[in-house]
PDB file of N, CA and C in Angstrom:
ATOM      1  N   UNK A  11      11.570  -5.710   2.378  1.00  0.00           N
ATOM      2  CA  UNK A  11      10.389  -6.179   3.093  1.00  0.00           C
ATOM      3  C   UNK A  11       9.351  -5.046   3.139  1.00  0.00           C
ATOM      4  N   UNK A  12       7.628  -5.104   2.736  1.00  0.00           N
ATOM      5  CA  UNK A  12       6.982  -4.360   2.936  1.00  0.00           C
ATOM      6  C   UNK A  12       6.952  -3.511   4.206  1.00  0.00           C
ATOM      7  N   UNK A  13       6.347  -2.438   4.420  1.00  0.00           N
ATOM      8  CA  UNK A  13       6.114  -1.955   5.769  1.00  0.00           C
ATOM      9  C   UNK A  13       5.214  -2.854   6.551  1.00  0.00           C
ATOM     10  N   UNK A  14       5.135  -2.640   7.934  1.00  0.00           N
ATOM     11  CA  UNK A  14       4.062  -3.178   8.751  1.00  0.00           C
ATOM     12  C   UNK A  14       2.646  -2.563   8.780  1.00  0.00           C
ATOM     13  N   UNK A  15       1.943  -3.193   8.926  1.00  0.00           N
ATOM     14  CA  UNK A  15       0.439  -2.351   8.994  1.00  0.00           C
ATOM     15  C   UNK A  15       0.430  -0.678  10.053  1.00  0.00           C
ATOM     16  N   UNK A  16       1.460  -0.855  10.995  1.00  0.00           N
ATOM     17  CA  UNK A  16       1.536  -0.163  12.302  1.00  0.00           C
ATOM     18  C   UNK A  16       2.173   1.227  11.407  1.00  0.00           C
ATOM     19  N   UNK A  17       3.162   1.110  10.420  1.00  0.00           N
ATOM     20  CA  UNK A  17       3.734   1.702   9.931  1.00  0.00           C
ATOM     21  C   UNK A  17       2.852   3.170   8.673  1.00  0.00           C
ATOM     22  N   UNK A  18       1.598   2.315   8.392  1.00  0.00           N
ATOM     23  CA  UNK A  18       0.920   2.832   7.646  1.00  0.00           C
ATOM     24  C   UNK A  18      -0.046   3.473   8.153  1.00  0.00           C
ATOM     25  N   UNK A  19      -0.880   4.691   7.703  1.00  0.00           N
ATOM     26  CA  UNK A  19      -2.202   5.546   8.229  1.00  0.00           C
ATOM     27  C   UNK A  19      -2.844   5.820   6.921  1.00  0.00           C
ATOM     28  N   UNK A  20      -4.315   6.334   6.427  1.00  0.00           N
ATOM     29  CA  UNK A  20      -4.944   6.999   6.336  1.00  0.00           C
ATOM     30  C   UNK A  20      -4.219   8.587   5.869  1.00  0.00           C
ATOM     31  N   UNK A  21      -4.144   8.812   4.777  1.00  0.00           N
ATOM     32  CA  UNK A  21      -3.490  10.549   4.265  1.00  0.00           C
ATOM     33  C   UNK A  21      -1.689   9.822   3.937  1.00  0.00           C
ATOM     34  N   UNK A  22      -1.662   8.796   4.410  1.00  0.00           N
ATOM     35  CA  UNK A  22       0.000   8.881   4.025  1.00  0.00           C
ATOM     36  C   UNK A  22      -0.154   8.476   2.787  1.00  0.00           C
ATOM     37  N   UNK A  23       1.408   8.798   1.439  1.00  0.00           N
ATOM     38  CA  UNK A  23       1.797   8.390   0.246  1.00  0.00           C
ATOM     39  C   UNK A  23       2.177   7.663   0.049  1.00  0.00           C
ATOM     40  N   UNK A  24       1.498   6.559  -0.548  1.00  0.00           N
ATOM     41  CA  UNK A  24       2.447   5.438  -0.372  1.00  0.00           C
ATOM     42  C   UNK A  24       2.548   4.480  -2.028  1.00  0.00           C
ATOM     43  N   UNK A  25       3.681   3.727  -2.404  1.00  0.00           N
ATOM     44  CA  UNK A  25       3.630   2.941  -3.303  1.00  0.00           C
ATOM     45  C   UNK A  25       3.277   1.366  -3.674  1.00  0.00           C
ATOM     46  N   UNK A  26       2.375   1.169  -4.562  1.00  0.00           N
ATOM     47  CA  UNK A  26       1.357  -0.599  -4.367  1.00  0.00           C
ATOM     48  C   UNK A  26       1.698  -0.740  -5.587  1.00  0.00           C
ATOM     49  N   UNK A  27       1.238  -2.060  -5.239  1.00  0.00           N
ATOM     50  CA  UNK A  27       1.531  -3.140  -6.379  1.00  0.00           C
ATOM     51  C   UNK A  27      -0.354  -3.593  -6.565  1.00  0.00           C
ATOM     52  N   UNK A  28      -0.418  -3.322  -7.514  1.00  0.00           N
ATOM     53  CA  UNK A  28      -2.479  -3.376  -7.950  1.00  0.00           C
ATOM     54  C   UNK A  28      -2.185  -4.961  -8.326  1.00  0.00           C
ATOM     55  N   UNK A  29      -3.508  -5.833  -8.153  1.00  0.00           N
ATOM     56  CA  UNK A  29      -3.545  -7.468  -8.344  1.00  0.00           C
ATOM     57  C   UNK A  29      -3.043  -7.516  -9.943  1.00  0.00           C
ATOM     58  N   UNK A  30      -3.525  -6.473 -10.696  1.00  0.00           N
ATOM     59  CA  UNK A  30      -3.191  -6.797 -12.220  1.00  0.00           C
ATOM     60  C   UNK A  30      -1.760  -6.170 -12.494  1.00  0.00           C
ATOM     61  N   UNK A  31      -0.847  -6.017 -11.315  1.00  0.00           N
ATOM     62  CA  UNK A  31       0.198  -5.576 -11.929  1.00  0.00           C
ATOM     63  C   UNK A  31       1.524  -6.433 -11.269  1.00  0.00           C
ATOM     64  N   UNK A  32       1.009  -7.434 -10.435  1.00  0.00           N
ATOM     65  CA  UNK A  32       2.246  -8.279  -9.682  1.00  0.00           C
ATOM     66  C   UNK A  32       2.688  -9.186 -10.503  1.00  0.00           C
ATOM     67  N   UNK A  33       2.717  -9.274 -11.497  1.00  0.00           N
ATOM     68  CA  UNK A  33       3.067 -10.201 -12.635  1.00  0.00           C
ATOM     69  C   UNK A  33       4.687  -9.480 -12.802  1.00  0.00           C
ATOM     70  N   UNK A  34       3.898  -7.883 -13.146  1.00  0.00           N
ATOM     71  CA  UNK A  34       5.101  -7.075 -13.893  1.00  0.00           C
ATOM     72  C   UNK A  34       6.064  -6.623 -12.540  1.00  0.00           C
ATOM     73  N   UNK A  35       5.224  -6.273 -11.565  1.00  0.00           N
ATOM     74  CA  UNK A  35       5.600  -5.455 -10.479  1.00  0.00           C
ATOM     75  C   UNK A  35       5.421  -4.107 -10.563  1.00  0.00           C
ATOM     76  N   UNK A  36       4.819  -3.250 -11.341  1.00  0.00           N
ATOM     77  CA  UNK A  36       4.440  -2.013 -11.886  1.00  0.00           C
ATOM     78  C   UNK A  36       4.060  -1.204 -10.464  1.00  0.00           C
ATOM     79  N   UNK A  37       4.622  -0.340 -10.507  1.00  0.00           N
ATOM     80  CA  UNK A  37       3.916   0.226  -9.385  1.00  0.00           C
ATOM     81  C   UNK A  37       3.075   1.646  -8.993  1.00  0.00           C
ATOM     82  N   UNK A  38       2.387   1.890  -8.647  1.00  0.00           N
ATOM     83  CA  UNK A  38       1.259   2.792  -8.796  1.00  0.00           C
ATOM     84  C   UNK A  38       1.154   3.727  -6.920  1.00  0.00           C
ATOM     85  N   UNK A  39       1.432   4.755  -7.319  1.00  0.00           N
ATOM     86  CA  UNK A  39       2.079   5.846  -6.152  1.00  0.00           C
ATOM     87  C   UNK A  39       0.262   6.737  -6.258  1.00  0.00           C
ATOM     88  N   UNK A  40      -0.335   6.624  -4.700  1.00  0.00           N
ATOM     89  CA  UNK A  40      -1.284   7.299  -4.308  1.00  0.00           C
ATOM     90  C   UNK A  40      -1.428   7.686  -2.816  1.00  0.00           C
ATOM     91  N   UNK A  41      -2.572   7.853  -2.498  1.00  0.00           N
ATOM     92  CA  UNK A  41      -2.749   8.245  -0.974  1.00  0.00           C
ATOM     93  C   UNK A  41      -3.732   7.272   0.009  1.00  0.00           C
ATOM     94  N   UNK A  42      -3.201   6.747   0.886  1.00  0.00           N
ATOM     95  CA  UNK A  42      -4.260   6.116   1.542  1.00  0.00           C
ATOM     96  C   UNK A  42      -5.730   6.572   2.012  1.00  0.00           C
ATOM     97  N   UNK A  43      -6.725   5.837   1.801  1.00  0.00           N
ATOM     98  CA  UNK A  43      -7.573   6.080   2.223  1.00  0.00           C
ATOM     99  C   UNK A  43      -8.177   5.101   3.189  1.00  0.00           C
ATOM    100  N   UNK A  44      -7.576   4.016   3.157  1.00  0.00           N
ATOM    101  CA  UNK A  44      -8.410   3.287   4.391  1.00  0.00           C
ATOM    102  C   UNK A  44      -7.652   1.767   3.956  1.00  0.00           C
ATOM    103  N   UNK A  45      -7.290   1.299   5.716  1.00  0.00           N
ATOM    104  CA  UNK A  45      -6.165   0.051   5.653  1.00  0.00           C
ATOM    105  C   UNK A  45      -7.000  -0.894   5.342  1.00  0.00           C
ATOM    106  N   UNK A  46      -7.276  -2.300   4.564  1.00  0.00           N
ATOM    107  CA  UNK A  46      -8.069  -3.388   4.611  1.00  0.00           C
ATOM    108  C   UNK A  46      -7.334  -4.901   5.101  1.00  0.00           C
ATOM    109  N   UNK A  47      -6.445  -4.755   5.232  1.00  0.00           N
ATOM    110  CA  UNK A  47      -5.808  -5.644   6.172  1.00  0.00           C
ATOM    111  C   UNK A  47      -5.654  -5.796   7.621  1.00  0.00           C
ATOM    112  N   UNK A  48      -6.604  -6.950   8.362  1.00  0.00           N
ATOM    113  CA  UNK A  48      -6.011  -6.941   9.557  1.00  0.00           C
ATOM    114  C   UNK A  48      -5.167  -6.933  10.456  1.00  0.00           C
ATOM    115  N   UNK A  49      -4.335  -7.915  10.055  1.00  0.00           N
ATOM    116  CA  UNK A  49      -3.141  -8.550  10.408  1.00  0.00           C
ATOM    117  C   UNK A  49      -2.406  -7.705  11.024  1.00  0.00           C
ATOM    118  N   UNK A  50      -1.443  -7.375  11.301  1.00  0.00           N
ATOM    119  CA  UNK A  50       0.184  -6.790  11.606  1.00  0.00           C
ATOM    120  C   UNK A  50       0.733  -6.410  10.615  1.00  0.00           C
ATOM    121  N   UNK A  51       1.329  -7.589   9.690  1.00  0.00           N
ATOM    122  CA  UNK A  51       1.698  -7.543   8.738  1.00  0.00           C
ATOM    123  C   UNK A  51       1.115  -8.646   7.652  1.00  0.00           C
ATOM    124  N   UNK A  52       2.073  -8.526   6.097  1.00  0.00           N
ATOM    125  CA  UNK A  52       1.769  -9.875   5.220  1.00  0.00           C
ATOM    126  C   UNK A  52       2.946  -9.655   4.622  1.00  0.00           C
ATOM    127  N   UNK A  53       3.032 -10.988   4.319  1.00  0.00           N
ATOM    128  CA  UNK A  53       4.327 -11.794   3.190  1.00  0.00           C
ATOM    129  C   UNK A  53       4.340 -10.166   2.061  1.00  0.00           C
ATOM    130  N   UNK A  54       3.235 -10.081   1.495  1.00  0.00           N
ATOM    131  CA  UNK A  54       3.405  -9.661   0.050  1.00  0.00           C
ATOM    132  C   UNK A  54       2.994  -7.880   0.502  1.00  0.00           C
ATOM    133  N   UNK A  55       3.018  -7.413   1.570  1.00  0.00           N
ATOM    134  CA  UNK A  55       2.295  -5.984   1.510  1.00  0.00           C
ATOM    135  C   UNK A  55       0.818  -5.824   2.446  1.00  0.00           C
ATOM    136  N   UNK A  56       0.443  -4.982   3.306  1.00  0.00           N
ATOM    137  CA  UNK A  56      -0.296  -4.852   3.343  1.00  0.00           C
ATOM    138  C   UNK A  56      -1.304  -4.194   2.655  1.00  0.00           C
ATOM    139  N   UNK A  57      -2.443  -4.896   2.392  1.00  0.00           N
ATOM    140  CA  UNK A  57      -3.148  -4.090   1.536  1.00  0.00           C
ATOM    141  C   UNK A  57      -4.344  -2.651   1.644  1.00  0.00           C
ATOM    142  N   UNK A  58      -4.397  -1.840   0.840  1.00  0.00           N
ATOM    143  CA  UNK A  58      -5.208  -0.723   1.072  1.00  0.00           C
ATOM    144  C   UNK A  58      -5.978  -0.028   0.305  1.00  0.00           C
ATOM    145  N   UNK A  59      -7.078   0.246   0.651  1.00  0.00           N
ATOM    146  CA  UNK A  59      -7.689   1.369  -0.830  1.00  0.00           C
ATOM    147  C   UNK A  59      -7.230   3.061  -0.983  1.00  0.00           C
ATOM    148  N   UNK A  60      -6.834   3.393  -2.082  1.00  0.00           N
ATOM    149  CA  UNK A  60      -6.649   4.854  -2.313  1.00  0.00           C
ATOM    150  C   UNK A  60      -7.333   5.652  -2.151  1.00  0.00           C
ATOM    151  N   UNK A  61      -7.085   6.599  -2.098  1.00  0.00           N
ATOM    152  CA  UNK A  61      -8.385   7.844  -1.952  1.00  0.00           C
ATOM    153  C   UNK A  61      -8.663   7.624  -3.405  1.00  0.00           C
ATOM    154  N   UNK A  62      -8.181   7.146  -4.568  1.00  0.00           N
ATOM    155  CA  UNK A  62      -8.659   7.352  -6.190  1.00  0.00           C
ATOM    156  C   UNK A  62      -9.486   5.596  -6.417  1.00  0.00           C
ATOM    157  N   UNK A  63      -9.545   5.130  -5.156  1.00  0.00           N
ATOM    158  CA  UNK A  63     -10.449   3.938  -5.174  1.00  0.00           C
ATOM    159  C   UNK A  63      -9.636   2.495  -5.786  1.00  0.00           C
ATOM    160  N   UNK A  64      -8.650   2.459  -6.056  1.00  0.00           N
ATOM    161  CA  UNK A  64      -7.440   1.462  -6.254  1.00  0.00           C
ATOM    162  C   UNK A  64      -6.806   0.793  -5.224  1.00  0.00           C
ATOM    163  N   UNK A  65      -6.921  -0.264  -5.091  1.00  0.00           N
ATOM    164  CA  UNK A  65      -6.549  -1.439  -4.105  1.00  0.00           C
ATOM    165  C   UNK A  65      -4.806  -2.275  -4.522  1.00  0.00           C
ATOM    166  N   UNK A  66      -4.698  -2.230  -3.558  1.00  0.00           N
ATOM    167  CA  UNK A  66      -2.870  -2.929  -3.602  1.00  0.00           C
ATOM    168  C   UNK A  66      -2.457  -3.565  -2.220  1.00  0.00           C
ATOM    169  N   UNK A  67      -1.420  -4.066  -2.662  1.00  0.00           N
ATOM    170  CA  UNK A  67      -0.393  -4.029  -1.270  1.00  0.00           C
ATOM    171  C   UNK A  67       0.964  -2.980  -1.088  1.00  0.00           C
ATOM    172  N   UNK A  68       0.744  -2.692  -0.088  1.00  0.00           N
ATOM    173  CA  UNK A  68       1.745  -1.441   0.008  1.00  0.00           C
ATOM    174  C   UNK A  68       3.795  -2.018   0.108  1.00  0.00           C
ATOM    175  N   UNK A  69       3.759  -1.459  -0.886  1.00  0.00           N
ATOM    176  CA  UNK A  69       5.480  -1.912  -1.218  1.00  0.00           C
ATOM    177  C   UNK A  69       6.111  -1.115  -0.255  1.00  0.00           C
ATOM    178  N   UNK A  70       6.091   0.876  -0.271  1.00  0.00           N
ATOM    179  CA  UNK A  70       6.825   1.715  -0.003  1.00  0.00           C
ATOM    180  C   UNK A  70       6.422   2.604   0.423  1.00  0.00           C
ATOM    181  N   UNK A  71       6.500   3.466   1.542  1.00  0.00           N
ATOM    182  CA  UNK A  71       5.750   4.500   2.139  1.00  0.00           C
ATOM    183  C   UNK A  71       6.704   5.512   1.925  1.00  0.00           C
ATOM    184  N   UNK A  72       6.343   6.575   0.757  1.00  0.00           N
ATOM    185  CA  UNK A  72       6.891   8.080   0.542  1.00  0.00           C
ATOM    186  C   UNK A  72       7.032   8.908   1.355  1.00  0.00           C
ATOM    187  N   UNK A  73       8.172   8.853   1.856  1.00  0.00           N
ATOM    188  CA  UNK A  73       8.246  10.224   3.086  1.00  0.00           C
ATOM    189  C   UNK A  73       8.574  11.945   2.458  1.00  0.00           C
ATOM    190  N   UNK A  74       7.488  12.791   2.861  1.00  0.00           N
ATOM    191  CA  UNK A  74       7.995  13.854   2.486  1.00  0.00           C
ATOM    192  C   UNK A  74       9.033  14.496   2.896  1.00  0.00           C
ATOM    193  N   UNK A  75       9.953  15.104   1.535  1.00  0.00           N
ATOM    194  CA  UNK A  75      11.145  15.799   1.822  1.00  0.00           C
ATOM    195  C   UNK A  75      11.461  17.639   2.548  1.00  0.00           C
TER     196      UNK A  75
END
């Protein structure tokens, strides 16, 4: 199950699924730059823009080791 919106910030690493890649499920590892989902949560991810300007829904939040 994706994370919750509550779960996610602004500077965290996290892993998305981009609209042109949910076919494959490909996934594309960056940094948040700003949440665009209201909600709580969603079925498929909440979604977000990168600091590199790439939009997704967030699959996985990278915790540093």
């Amino acid at each position: 199950m994706p994370p919750l919106r509550s779960q996610i910030q602004p500077g965290m690493t996290v892993d998305l699924v981009q609209k042109q890649d949910q076919a494959t499920g490909r996934l594309t590892r960056g940094v948040v730059a700003q949440l665009l989902t209201r909600s709580p949560s969603h079925p498929h991810g909440i979604k977000v823009r990168l600091t590199s300007g790439q939009v997704g829904r967030v699959q996985a939040v990278i915790t540093p080791e």
